[in-house]
């Protein structure tokens, strides 16, 4: 029909059909846009470890009681609070492969958003209002929605919010929905440490609802007592873990000790990837809660404020704040949208769209939808370990040369080294952090990595003064793998090698990593791991390529003559193109 003011009933029906089509296309584009942030395909440095630890447990038929794959804490108790998540990742990798895992990650994320949408639809929230909010939620989830155990925490949080929503959506409490909370907590405590946050949300929510009942009527003490008992039962359910009460003893000690070295425990930083989306979500949440005419749930507001405060202190809690917004804000967004729409349309005539305008709108939105699909497809087909970020070539060199023993390595690379070289190689420290390492070991490895550089640190009073070189003697390591992005270890190893009585010799170097060996191990001809000069690689190249995760070393060892020829050529190229002063 021609564009212009609608004057007949037939034109009105046609205009409604056109607008319905546009709305459906817009919703489809919003849904596809939500999928894009959830396909973030960055490789987490702990993923190698999670899969390896589950594989170890399956092979041994039991959970290890002490730290594994380490020479600095071999007898230290290991509280593994991510057992179910690690088994899920290991079975997923074995059954689905790398790309199947990426697809499953997307499916979990979209499942969480779909659950929030379905609950909102039951309350009369329209798709456009809900999915617009969910797009902002997905953007806040993006930095955290990667392959690691915390995914199960987010899924568990969504399940908990759904149970609470169904239990309290009517005039009376639906206890059958609340009965699932203790079981959920028993599963969550064995999946990821963020069960503490989930337990806090559940307890505050249930106690808050009990208080609401008592304020409304003192005669409601029985259901209020039932909610309090349920909260206590949720706490008790967290004891259903392999360590029992010891899990809570460890948590009290670990969470009571600052961990400023870990980025996720810092506040959102201006200019960081989480800052802008988080601030935007806070502003939107505050605005719609103020402007909404829908009934405000005071328990929801208290929990939302508490989690928002925690998110402003520790950016790892941003994901939980986003999930709360996904489940609790849609009705308020719809309330504000309805008022704005009514006010904007007041006194205005209904205007129809011409065929050309409709065609342009349909093509534009369909094209946008297709582009989102292409982006999602590209991300689901790539899971690359960057040679510029990880020591892919260095670990391959260690494998080809059959270098084995005790390895000092930064914690971001350690679990990759474990997956690539264990059991022949053990590490000084890895990303399991305090779950299996005493604080003194944490401190000496952080000293080696960071030195006395100013920055957020917390060290045990028992660790003594900062000494970056202490890790080179503790446990008598055989090798040191240095991340050249860190100044302190690079400078320290160079200084150690120049000492007349220095104990370390460079056996491998590229633009990303250096591998130093103890001279008594790699320089002595009688050593079983002697590395002659013609088999050492020294250059400053950074490969622009990468390898598909897990990027483990090649298992086919080249012949000795081929390796000598390759090493000699690369070393000669480096020496011929590097000034004497820079070598």
Coordinates of C-alpha atoms in Angstrom, one line a residue:
X1 CA 0.0 0.0 0.0
X2 CA 1.2 3.6 -0.4
X3 CA 2.8 5.3 2.6
X4 CA 0.8 7.8 4.4
X5 CA -1.9 8.2 7.0
X6 CA -4.2 5.1 7.4
X7 CA -7.8 6.0 6.7
X8 CA -9.6 2.7 6.1
X9 CA -10.0 -0.5 8.0
X10 CA -8.3 -2.5 5.3
X11 CA -5.3 -0.1 5.3
X12 CA -5.2 -0.5 9.1
X13 CA -5.1 -4.3 8.9
X14 CA -2.3 -4.1 6.3
X15 CA -0.3 -1.7 8.3
X16 CA -0.6 -4.0 11.4
X17 CA 0.7 -6.9 9.3
X18 CA 3.6 -4.9 8.1
X19 CA 4.5 -3.8 11.6
X20 CA 4.2 -7.3 13.0
X21 CA 6.7 -8.5 10.3
X22 CA 9.1 -5.8 11.2
X23 CA 8.8 -6.5 14.9
X24 CA 9.5 -10.2 14.3
X25 CA 12.5 -9.4 12.2
X26 CA 13.7 -7.0 14.9
X27 CA 13.3 -9.6 17.6
X28 CA 15.2 -12.2 15.5
X29 CA 18.0 -9.7 15.0
X30 CA 18.1 -9.0 18.8
X31 CA 18.2 -12.7 19.5
X32 CA 21.1 -13.2 17.0
X33 CA 22.8 -10.2 18.5
X34 CA 22.6 -11.8 22.0
X35 CA 24.4 -14.9 20.6
X36 CA 27.4 -12.9 19.4
X37 CA 28.8 -12.0 22.9
X38 CA 28.2 -15.6 24.1
X39 CA 30.5 -17.0 21.4
X40 CA 33.6 -15.3 22.7
X41 CA 36.3 -17.9 21.8
X42 CA 39.3 -16.8 23.9
X43 CA 41.4 -19.6 25.3
X44 CA 41.5 -19.6 29.1
X45 CA 44.9 -20.5 30.5
X46 CA 43.3 -22.9 33.1
X47 CA 41.3 -25.0 30.5
X48 CA 44.3 -27.4 29.9
X49 CA 44.4 -28.1 33.6
X50 CA 40.7 -28.6 34.1
X51 CA 40.6 -31.2 31.4
X52 CA 43.9 -32.9 32.5
X53 CA 42.8 -33.1 36.2
X54 CA 39.6 -34.8 35.2
X55 CA 41.4 -37.2 32.9
X56 CA 43.8 -38.0 35.8
X57 CA 40.9 -38.7 38.2
X58 CA 39.2 -41.0 35.6
X59 CA 42.4 -42.9 35.0
X60 CA 43.2 -43.3 38.7
X61 CA 39.6 -44.0 39.7
X62 CA 39.7 -41.5 42.6
X63 CA 40.2 -37.9 43.4
X64 CA 43.8 -37.0 44.5
X65 CA 44.2 -35.9 48.1
X66 CA 47.3 -33.8 47.5
X67 CA 48.5 -31.5 44.8
X68 CA 49.6 -33.1 41.5
X69 CA 52.1 -32.2 38.8
X70 CA 54.0 -29.9 41.1
X71 CA 57.4 -30.2 42.9
X72 CA 56.8 -27.4 45.3
X73 CA 53.6 -28.6 47.0
X74 CA 53.5 -32.3 46.4
X75 CA 52.3 -33.1 49.9
X76 CA 50.0 -30.1 50.3
X77 CA 46.2 -30.9 50.5
X78 CA 44.2 -30.1 47.4
X79 CA 40.7 -28.9 47.8
X80 CA 39.2 -29.3 44.3
X81 CA 35.9 -27.5 44.3
X82 CA 35.4 -27.7 40.6
X83 CA 35.1 -31.5 40.2
X84 CA 31.8 -31.7 38.3
X85 CA 32.8 -28.8 36.0
X86 CA 36.1 -30.5 35.2
X87 CA 34.4 -33.8 34.4
X88 CA 32.0 -31.9 32.2
X89 CA 34.8 -30.2 30.3
X90 CA 36.8 -33.5 29.9
X91 CA 33.8 -35.5 28.7
X92 CA 32.7 -32.7 26.5
X93 CA 36.1 -32.5 24.9
X94 CA 36.3 -36.3 24.4
X95 CA 32.7 -36.6 23.1
X96 CA 32.1 -33.3 21.3
X97 CA 35.5 -32.1 20.4
X98 CA 36.7 -28.5 20.6
X99 CA 34.1 -27.1 18.3
X100 CA 31.4 -29.1 20.0
X101 CA 32.4 -27.5 23.3
X102 CA 32.1 -24.0 21.8
X103 CA 28.6 -24.8 20.4
X104 CA 27.6 -26.2 23.8
X105 CA 28.8 -23.0 25.5
X106 CA 26.7 -21.0 23.2
X107 CA 23.7 -23.3 23.8
X108 CA 24.1 -22.8 27.6
X109 CA 24.1 -19.1 27.2
X110 CA 21.1 -18.9 24.9
X111 CA 19.3 -21.3 27.2
X112 CA 19.8 -19.0 30.1
X113 CA 18.5 -16.0 28.2
X114 CA 15.6 -18.1 26.8
X115 CA 14.7 -19.1 30.4
X116 CA 14.6 -15.4 31.4
X117 CA 12.5 -14.6 28.4
X118 CA 10.0 -17.3 29.1
X119 CA 9.5 -16.2 32.7
X120 CA 9.1 -12.6 31.5
X121 CA 6.6 -13.6 28.9
X122 CA 4.4 -15.2 31.5
X123 CA 4.2 -11.8 33.1
X124 CA 3.1 -10.1 29.9
X125 CA 6.5 -8.7 28.9
X126 CA 6.7 -8.2 25.1
X127 CA 9.6 -9.7 23.2
X128 CA 11.2 -6.5 22.0
X129 CA 11.4 -5.0 25.5
X130 CA 12.8 -8.2 27.0
X131 CA 15.4 -9.0 24.3
X132 CA 16.6 -5.5 24.2
X133 CA 17.4 -5.8 27.9
X134 CA 18.9 -9.3 27.4
X135 CA 21.2 -7.9 24.7
X136 CA 22.7 -5.6 27.4
X137 CA 22.9 -8.6 29.8
X138 CA 24.7 -10.7 27.2
X139 CA 27.2 -7.9 26.6
X140 CA 28.0 -7.9 30.3
X141 CA 28.3 -11.7 30.3
X142 CA 30.7 -11.8 27.4
X143 CA 34.0 -11.5 29.2
X144 CA 33.0 -14.3 31.5
X145 CA 31.3 -16.6 29.1
X146 CA 34.3 -18.7 28.1
X147 CA 35.2 -22.4 28.6
X148 CA 35.9 -22.6 32.3
X149 CA 34.1 -24.0 35.4
X150 CA 32.4 -20.6 36.1
X151 CA 29.9 -21.4 33.3
X152 CA 28.2 -24.0 35.6
X153 CA 27.9 -21.3 38.3
X154 CA 26.1 -19.0 35.9
X155 CA 23.8 -21.8 34.7
X156 CA 23.1 -22.8 38.4
X157 CA 22.4 -19.2 39.2
X158 CA 19.9 -19.0 36.4
X159 CA 18.2 -22.2 37.6
X160 CA 18.0 -20.9 41.1
X161 CA 16.4 -17.6 40.0
X162 CA 13.9 -19.6 37.9
X163 CA 13.0 -21.7 40.9
X164 CA 12.5 -18.7 43.1
X165 CA 10.5 -16.9 40.4
X166 CA 8.1 -19.9 40.0
X167 CA 7.8 -20.3 43.8
X168 CA 6.8 -16.7 44.5
X169 CA 5.0 -15.7 41.3
X170 CA 1.5 -16.3 42.8
X171 CA -0.4 -15.3 45.8
X172 CA 0.9 -18.3 47.8
X173 CA 4.3 -19.9 48.0
X174 CA 4.7 -22.9 45.7
X175 CA 6.9 -25.1 47.9
X176 CA 7.4 -27.8 45.2
X177 CA 9.6 -25.3 43.3
X178 CA 11.6 -24.4 46.4
X179 CA 12.3 -28.1 47.1
X180 CA 14.8 -28.1 44.3
X181 CA 17.1 -25.5 45.9
X182 CA 19.0 -27.8 48.3
X183 CA 19.7 -30.3 45.5
X184 CA 20.9 -27.4 43.3
X185 CA 23.3 -26.3 46.0
X186 CA 24.6 -29.8 46.5
X187 CA 25.5 -29.9 42.7
X188 CA 26.8 -26.3 42.7
X189 CA 29.3 -26.8 45.6
X190 CA 31.0 -29.5 43.6
X191 CA 31.1 -27.4 40.4
X192 CA 32.6 -24.1 41.1
X193 CA 33.6 -21.9 44.1
X194 CA 31.0 -19.2 43.2
X195 CA 28.5 -21.4 44.9
X196 CA 29.2 -19.1 47.9
X197 CA 27.7 -16.2 45.9
X198 CA 24.7 -18.3 44.9
X199 CA 24.2 -19.5 48.5
X200 CA 24.4 -15.9 49.7
X201 CA 21.7 -14.8 47.2
X202 CA 19.4 -17.7 48.1
X203 CA 19.7 -17.2 51.9
X204 CA 19.2 -13.4 51.7
X205 CA 16.2 -13.9 49.3
X206 CA 14.5 -16.6 51.5
X207 CA 15.1 -14.6 54.7
X208 CA 13.9 -11.5 53.0
X209 CA 10.7 -13.2 51.9
X210 CA 10.2 -14.5 55.5
X211 CA 10.5 -11.0 56.8
X212 CA 8.0 -9.8 54.2
X213 CA 5.5 -12.4 55.4
X214 CA 5.9 -11.5 59.0
X215 CA 5.6 -7.8 58.3
X216 CA 2.3 -8.4 56.4
X217 CA 0.9 -10.7 59.1
X218 CA 2.3 -12.1 62.4
X219 CA 0.1 -15.1 61.7
X220 CA 2.4 -16.0 58.9
X221 CA 5.1 -17.3 61.2
X222 CA 4.8 -20.9 59.9
X223 CA 5.6 -20.2 56.3
X224 CA 8.2 -17.8 57.4
X225 CA 9.8 -20.4 59.6
X226 CA 9.6 -22.8 56.7
X227 CA 11.6 -20.4 54.5
X228 CA 14.2 -19.9 57.3
X229 CA 14.5 -23.7 57.6
X230 CA 14.9 -24.0 53.8
X231 CA 17.7 -21.5 53.9
X232 CA 19.4 -23.5 56.6
X233 CA 18.9 -26.7 54.5
X234 CA 20.6 -24.9 51.5
X235 CA 23.6 -24.2 53.7
X236 CA 23.7 -27.8 54.9
X237 CA 23.5 -29.1 51.3
X238 CA 26.9 -27.5 50.6
X239 CA 28.5 -30.1 53.0
X240 CA 27.7 -32.7 50.4
X241 CA 31.2 -32.6 48.9
X242 CA 34.2 -34.9 49.1
X243 CA 35.8 -32.7 51.8
X244 CA 32.8 -32.0 54.0
X245 CA 33.3 -29.3 56.5
X246 CA 37.0 -29.0 55.4
X247 CA 35.7 -27.2 52.3
X248 CA 34.3 -24.4 54.4
X249 CA 37.4 -24.2 56.5
X250 CA 39.5 -23.8 53.4
X251 CA 37.0 -21.2 52.0
X252 CA 37.1 -19.2 55.2
X253 CA 40.9 -19.1 55.0
X254 CA 41.1 -18.4 51.3
X255 CA 38.3 -15.9 50.9
X256 CA 39.5 -14.1 54.1
X257 CA 42.9 -13.5 52.5
X258 CA 43.1 -10.8 49.8
X259 CA 44.1 -11.9 46.2
X260 CA 44.8 -8.6 44.4
X261 CA 47.2 -10.3 41.9
X262 CA 44.1 -12.0 40.3
X263 CA 42.5 -9.5 37.9
X264 CA 38.9 -10.9 38.5
X265 CA 39.1 -9.9 42.1
X266 CA 39.8 -6.3 41.3
X267 CA 37.2 -3.6 40.7
X268 CA 36.1 -2.8 37.2
X269 CA 38.7 -0.6 35.7
X270 CA 38.1 2.5 33.6
X271 CA 38.8 1.6 30.0
X272 CA 38.6 -2.1 30.7
X273 CA 36.3 -4.4 28.7
X274 CA 33.8 -4.8 31.7
X275 CA 33.6 -1.1 32.7
X276 CA 31.4 0.4 30.0
X277 CA 28.8 -2.4 29.8
X278 CA 28.6 -2.7 33.6
X279 CA 28.1 1.0 34.2
X280 CA 25.5 1.1 31.4
X281 CA 23.6 -1.8 33.0
X282 CA 23.6 -0.1 36.4
X283 CA 22.3 3.1 34.9
X284 CA 19.6 1.3 33.0
X285 CA 18.6 -0.8 36.0
X286 CA 18.4 2.3 38.2
X287 CA 16.4 4.3 35.7
X288 CA 13.8 1.7 35.0
X289 CA 13.3 0.8 38.7
X290 CA 12.7 4.5 39.4
X291 CA 10.4 5.1 36.4
X292 CA 8.5 1.8 36.5
X293 CA 4.9 1.6 37.6
X294 CA 5.1 -2.1 38.1
X295 CA 5.2 -3.4 41.7
X296 CA 8.7 -3.4 43.1
X297 CA 9.8 -6.5 45.1
X298 CA 11.8 -5.2 48.0
X299 CA 13.6 -8.5 48.5
X300 CA 14.7 -8.3 44.9
X301 CA 15.9 -4.7 45.4
X302 CA 18.0 -5.6 48.4
X303 CA 19.6 -8.6 46.7
X304 CA 20.2 -6.6 43.5
X305 CA 21.9 -3.8 45.5
X306 CA 24.1 -6.2 47.4
X307 CA 25.3 -8.0 44.3
X308 CA 25.7 -4.7 42.5
X309 CA 28.0 -3.5 45.3
X310 CA 30.0 -6.7 45.1
X311 CA 30.3 -6.3 41.4
X312 CA 31.7 -2.8 41.8
X313 CA 34.3 -4.3 44.2
X314 CA 35.1 -7.5 42.3
X315 CA 34.5 -7.6 38.6
X316 CA 33.9 -11.4 38.6
X317 CA 30.5 -10.7 40.2
X318 CA 29.4 -8.6 37.3
X319 CA 28.0 -11.7 35.6
X320 CA 25.8 -12.4 38.6
X321 CA 24.5 -8.9 38.7
X322 CA 23.7 -9.2 34.9
X323 CA 21.8 -12.5 35.6
X324 CA 19.7 -10.8 38.3
X325 CA 18.8 -8.0 35.9
X326 CA 17.8 -10.6 33.2
X327 CA 15.3 -12.2 35.5
X328 CA 14.1 -9.3 37.6
X329 CA 14.1 -6.2 35.4
X330 CA 12.0 -7.2 32.3
X331 CA 8.6 -6.3 33.9
X332 CA 10.0 -2.9 34.8
X333 CA 11.5 -2.3 31.3
X334 CA 8.1 -3.2 29.8
X335 CA 6.3 -0.8 32.2
X336 CA 8.6 2.1 31.1
X337 CA 8.4 1.1 27.4
X338 CA 4.6 1.0 27.5
X339 CA 4.4 4.5 29.1
X340 CA 6.8 6.0 26.6
X341 CA 5.1 4.4 23.7
X342 CA 1.7 5.6 24.8
X343 CA 3.0 9.1 25.4
X344 CA 4.8 9.2 22.0
X345 CA 1.8 8.0 20.1
X346 CA -0.7 10.2 21.8
X347 CA -2.6 12.2 19.2
X348 CA -0.6 10.9 16.3
X349 CA -2.3 9.1 13.4
X350 CA -1.4 5.6 12.2
X351 CA 1.0 5.8 9.3
X352 CA 1.4 3.0 6.8
X353 CA 4.6 2.0 5.0
X354 CA 5.0 1.9 1.2
X355 CA 6.1 -1.3 -0.5
X356 CA 9.5 0.1 -1.1
X357 CA 9.9 1.2 2.5
X358 CA 8.9 -2.3 3.6
X359 CA 11.3 -4.0 1.2
X360 CA 14.2 -1.8 2.4
X361 CA 13.4 -2.5 6.0
X362 CA 13.1 -6.3 5.5
X363 CA 16.3 -6.5 3.4
X364 CA 18.2 -4.4 5.9
X365 CA 17.2 -6.4 9.0
X366 CA 17.6 -9.7 7.2
X367 CA 21.1 -8.7 6.1
X368 CA 21.9 -7.7 9.7
X369 CA 20.6 -11.0 10.9
X370 CA 22.7 -12.8 8.3
X371 CA 25.8 -10.9 9.4
X372 CA 25.3 -11.9 13.0
X373 CA 25.0 -15.5 11.8
X374 CA 28.3 -15.3 9.9
X375 CA 30.0 -13.8 13.0
X376 CA 28.6 -16.6 15.2
X377 CA 29.7 -19.2 12.7
X378 CA 33.2 -17.8 12.5
X379 CA 33.6 -17.8 16.2
X380 CA 32.3 -21.4 16.6
X381 CA 34.9 -22.6 14.0
X382 CA 38.0 -21.1 15.7
X383 CA 39.6 -21.9 19.0
X384 CA 43.2 -20.9 18.5
X385 CA 46.1 -21.0 20.9
X386 CA 48.1 -18.0 19.8
X387 CA 51.9 -18.5 19.4
X388 CA 52.3 -14.8 20.4
X389 CA 50.5 -15.4 23.7
X390 CA 51.4 -18.9 24.7
X391 CA 54.8 -20.9 24.5
X392 CA 53.6 -23.2 21.8
X393 CA 57.0 -23.5 20.1
X394 CA 58.9 -23.6 23.4
X395 CA 56.9 -26.5 24.7
X396 CA 57.2 -28.3 21.4
X397 CA 61.0 -27.8 21.7
X398 CA 61.0 -29.3 25.2
X399 CA 59.1 -32.3 24.0
X400 CA 61.2 -32.9 20.9
X401 CA 64.4 -32.7 23.0
X402 CA 62.9 -34.9 25.7
X403 CA 63.7 -32.3 28.4
X404 CA 62.1 -33.4 31.7
X405 CA 62.3 -32.5 35.3
X406 CA 61.2 -29.6 37.5
X407 CA 60.1 -26.5 35.7
X408 CA 59.6 -23.0 37.0
X409 CA 56.9 -21.4 34.9
X410 CA 54.4 -18.5 35.3
X411 CA 51.0 -19.6 36.4
X412 CA 49.3 -18.5 33.1
X413 CA 51.4 -21.0 31.2
X414 CA 51.8 -23.7 33.8
X415 CA 48.6 -25.7 33.1
X416 CA 49.5 -25.7 29.4
X417 CA 52.9 -27.1 30.3
X418 CA 51.3 -29.8 32.5
X419 CA 49.0 -30.9 29.7
X420 CA 51.9 -30.9 27.2
X421 CA 54.7 -32.4 29.2
X422 CA 53.4 -34.2 32.3
X423 CA 54.2 -36.5 34.0
X424 CA 57.8 -36.1 32.9
X425 CA 57.7 -32.5 33.9
X426 CA 56.4 -31.0 37.1
X427 CA 55.8 -27.3 37.7
X428 CA 56.6 -24.8 40.5
X429 CA 53.2 -23.2 40.5
X430 CA 50.0 -23.1 38.5
X431 CA 46.5 -21.5 38.3
X432 CA 45.0 -23.7 41.0
X433 CA 46.5 -21.0 43.3
X434 CA 45.5 -21.6 47.0
X435 CA 43.5 -24.7 46.4
X436 CA 46.7 -26.7 46.5
X437 CA 49.6 -24.3 47.1
X438 CA 50.7 -22.8 50.4
X439 CA 50.9 -19.0 50.4
X440 CA 54.7 -19.0 50.7
X441 CA 54.9 -20.9 47.4
X442 CA 52.4 -18.5 45.8
X443 CA 54.5 -15.5 47.1
X444 CA 57.9 -16.7 45.8
X445 CA 56.5 -17.4 42.3
X446 CA 54.7 -14.1 42.2
X447 CA 58.0 -12.4 43.4
X448 CA 59.8 -14.1 40.5
X449 CA 57.1 -12.8 38.1
X450 CA 56.6 -9.3 39.4
X451 CA 59.7 -8.5 41.5
X452 CA 59.3 -5.4 43.6
X453 CA 57.2 -3.6 41.0
X454 CA 54.6 -1.4 42.4
X455 CA 51.1 -2.8 42.1
X456 CA 48.4 -4.7 44.0
X457 CA 50.0 -7.5 46.0
X458 CA 49.4 -9.4 49.2
X459 CA 52.1 -11.5 50.7
X460 CA 52.1 -13.7 53.8
X461 CA 54.1 -12.2 56.7
X462 CA 55.9 -15.6 56.8
X463 CA 57.3 -15.2 53.3
X464 CA 60.0 -12.7 54.3
X465 CA 61.2 -9.8 52.0
X466 CA 60.6 -9.9 48.3
X467 CA 63.3 -12.1 46.6
X468 CA 62.7 -12.9 42.9
X469 CA 65.6 -15.4 42.9
X470 CA 64.4 -17.6 45.7
X471 CA 62.2 -19.7 43.3
X472 CA 65.4 -20.6 41.4
X473 CA 66.6 -22.6 44.4
X474 CA 63.5 -23.9 46.1
X475 CA 63.1 -27.5 45.2
X476 CA 66.2 -27.4 42.9
X477 CA 64.4 -26.8 39.6
X478 CA 66.0 -28.0 36.4
X479 CA 64.4 -25.5 33.9
X480 CA 62.9 -22.0 33.9
X481 CA 60.4 -21.0 31.2
X482 CA 60.3 -17.2 31.1
X483 CA 57.4 -15.2 29.6
X484 CA 59.4 -12.4 28.0
X485 CA 56.5 -9.9 28.5
X486 CA 57.5 -9.8 32.1
X487 CA 60.6 -7.7 32.8
X488 CA 61.6 -9.1 36.2
X489 CA 62.2 -12.7 35.2
X490 CA 63.8 -11.8 31.9
X491 CA 66.3 -9.4 33.6
X492 CA 67.0 -11.8 36.5
X493 CA 67.8 -14.8 34.3
X494 CA 70.1 -12.6 32.1
X495 CA 71.9 -11.4 35.2
X496 CA 72.2 -15.0 36.6
X497 CA 73.7 -16.2 33.4
X498 CA 76.4 -13.5 33.4
X499 CA 77.6 -14.4 36.9
X500 CA 81.0 -16.2 37.0
X501 CA 79.3 -18.9 39.1
X502 CA 75.9 -18.7 37.3
X503 CA 73.9 -21.9 37.2
X504 CA 71.7 -21.2 34.2
X505 CA 72.2 -21.6 30.5
X506 CA 69.9 -20.5 27.7
X507 CA 68.8 -23.4 25.5
X508 CA 65.8 -21.9 23.7
X509 CA 64.5 -18.4 22.9
X510 CA 61.9 -16.9 20.6
X511 CA 60.0 -13.6 20.7
X512 CA 57.6 -14.9 23.4
X513 CA 59.6 -17.3 25.6
X514 CA 63.0 -18.2 26.9
X515 CA 63.9 -21.6 28.3
X516 CA 66.8 -21.8 30.7
X517 CA 68.3 -25.0 31.9
X518 CA 70.5 -25.6 34.9
X519 CA 74.1 -25.9 33.6
X520 CA 74.6 -29.2 35.5
X521 CA 71.7 -30.6 33.5
X522 CA 72.0 -29.1 30.0
X523 CA 75.7 -28.2 29.7
X524 CA 77.4 -31.3 31.1
X525 CA 78.1 -33.9 28.3
X526 CA 77.6 -36.7 30.8
X527 CA 74.0 -35.5 31.6
X528 CA 71.2 -37.5 30.1
X529 CA 69.6 -34.2 29.1
X530 CA 72.7 -32.6 27.7
X531 CA 71.8 -30.1 24.9
X532 CA 74.7 -29.4 22.5
X533 CA 75.1 -26.0 20.9
X534 CA 73.9 -27.2 17.5
X535 CA 70.5 -28.2 19.0
X536 CA 69.8 -24.9 20.8
X537 CA 67.5 -22.4 19.2
X538 CA 67.9 -18.7 19.8
X539 CA 66.0 -16.1 17.9
X540 CA 63.5 -13.2 18.5
X541 CA 60.8 -14.2 16.0
X542 CA 57.1 -14.1 17.1
X543 CA 55.0 -16.4 15.0
X544 CA 51.8 -14.8 13.8
X545 CA 50.2 -18.2 13.6
X546 CA 48.5 -20.4 16.2
X547 CA 47.3 -23.9 16.7
X548 CA 43.9 -25.3 17.4
X549 CA 43.4 -26.0 21.1
X550 CA 44.9 -28.0 22.9
X551 CA 47.9 -27.3 20.7
X552 CA 49.9 -30.1 22.3
X553 CA 53.4 -30.9 21.1
X554 CA 53.8 -33.0 17.9
X555 CA 54.2 -36.7 18.8
X556 CA 56.3 -37.5 15.7
X557 CA 59.9 -36.7 16.5
X558 CA 61.9 -35.5 13.5
X559 CA 65.2 -37.2 12.7
X560 CA 68.3 -35.8 14.5
X561 CA 69.8 -34.6 11.2
X562 CA 66.6 -32.7 10.2
X563 CA 66.4 -31.0 13.6
X564 CA 70.1 -30.0 13.5
X565 CA 69.7 -28.5 10.1
X566 CA 66.6 -26.5 11.1
X567 CA 68.1 -25.3 14.4
X568 CA 71.4 -24.3 12.7
X569 CA 69.5 -22.3 10.0
X570 CA 67.3 -20.4 12.4
X571 CA 70.2 -19.6 14.7
X572 CA 72.3 -18.5 11.8
X573 CA 69.5 -16.2 10.6
X574 CA 69.2 -14.7 14.0
X575 CA 72.9 -14.0 14.4
X576 CA 73.2 -12.6 10.9
X577 CA 70.4 -10.1 11.4
X578 CA 71.0 -9.1 15.0
X579 CA 73.5 -6.5 16.1
X580 CA 76.2 -7.7 18.5
X581 CA 74.9 -5.3 21.2
X582 CA 71.4 -6.8 21.1
X583 CA 72.3 -10.5 21.3

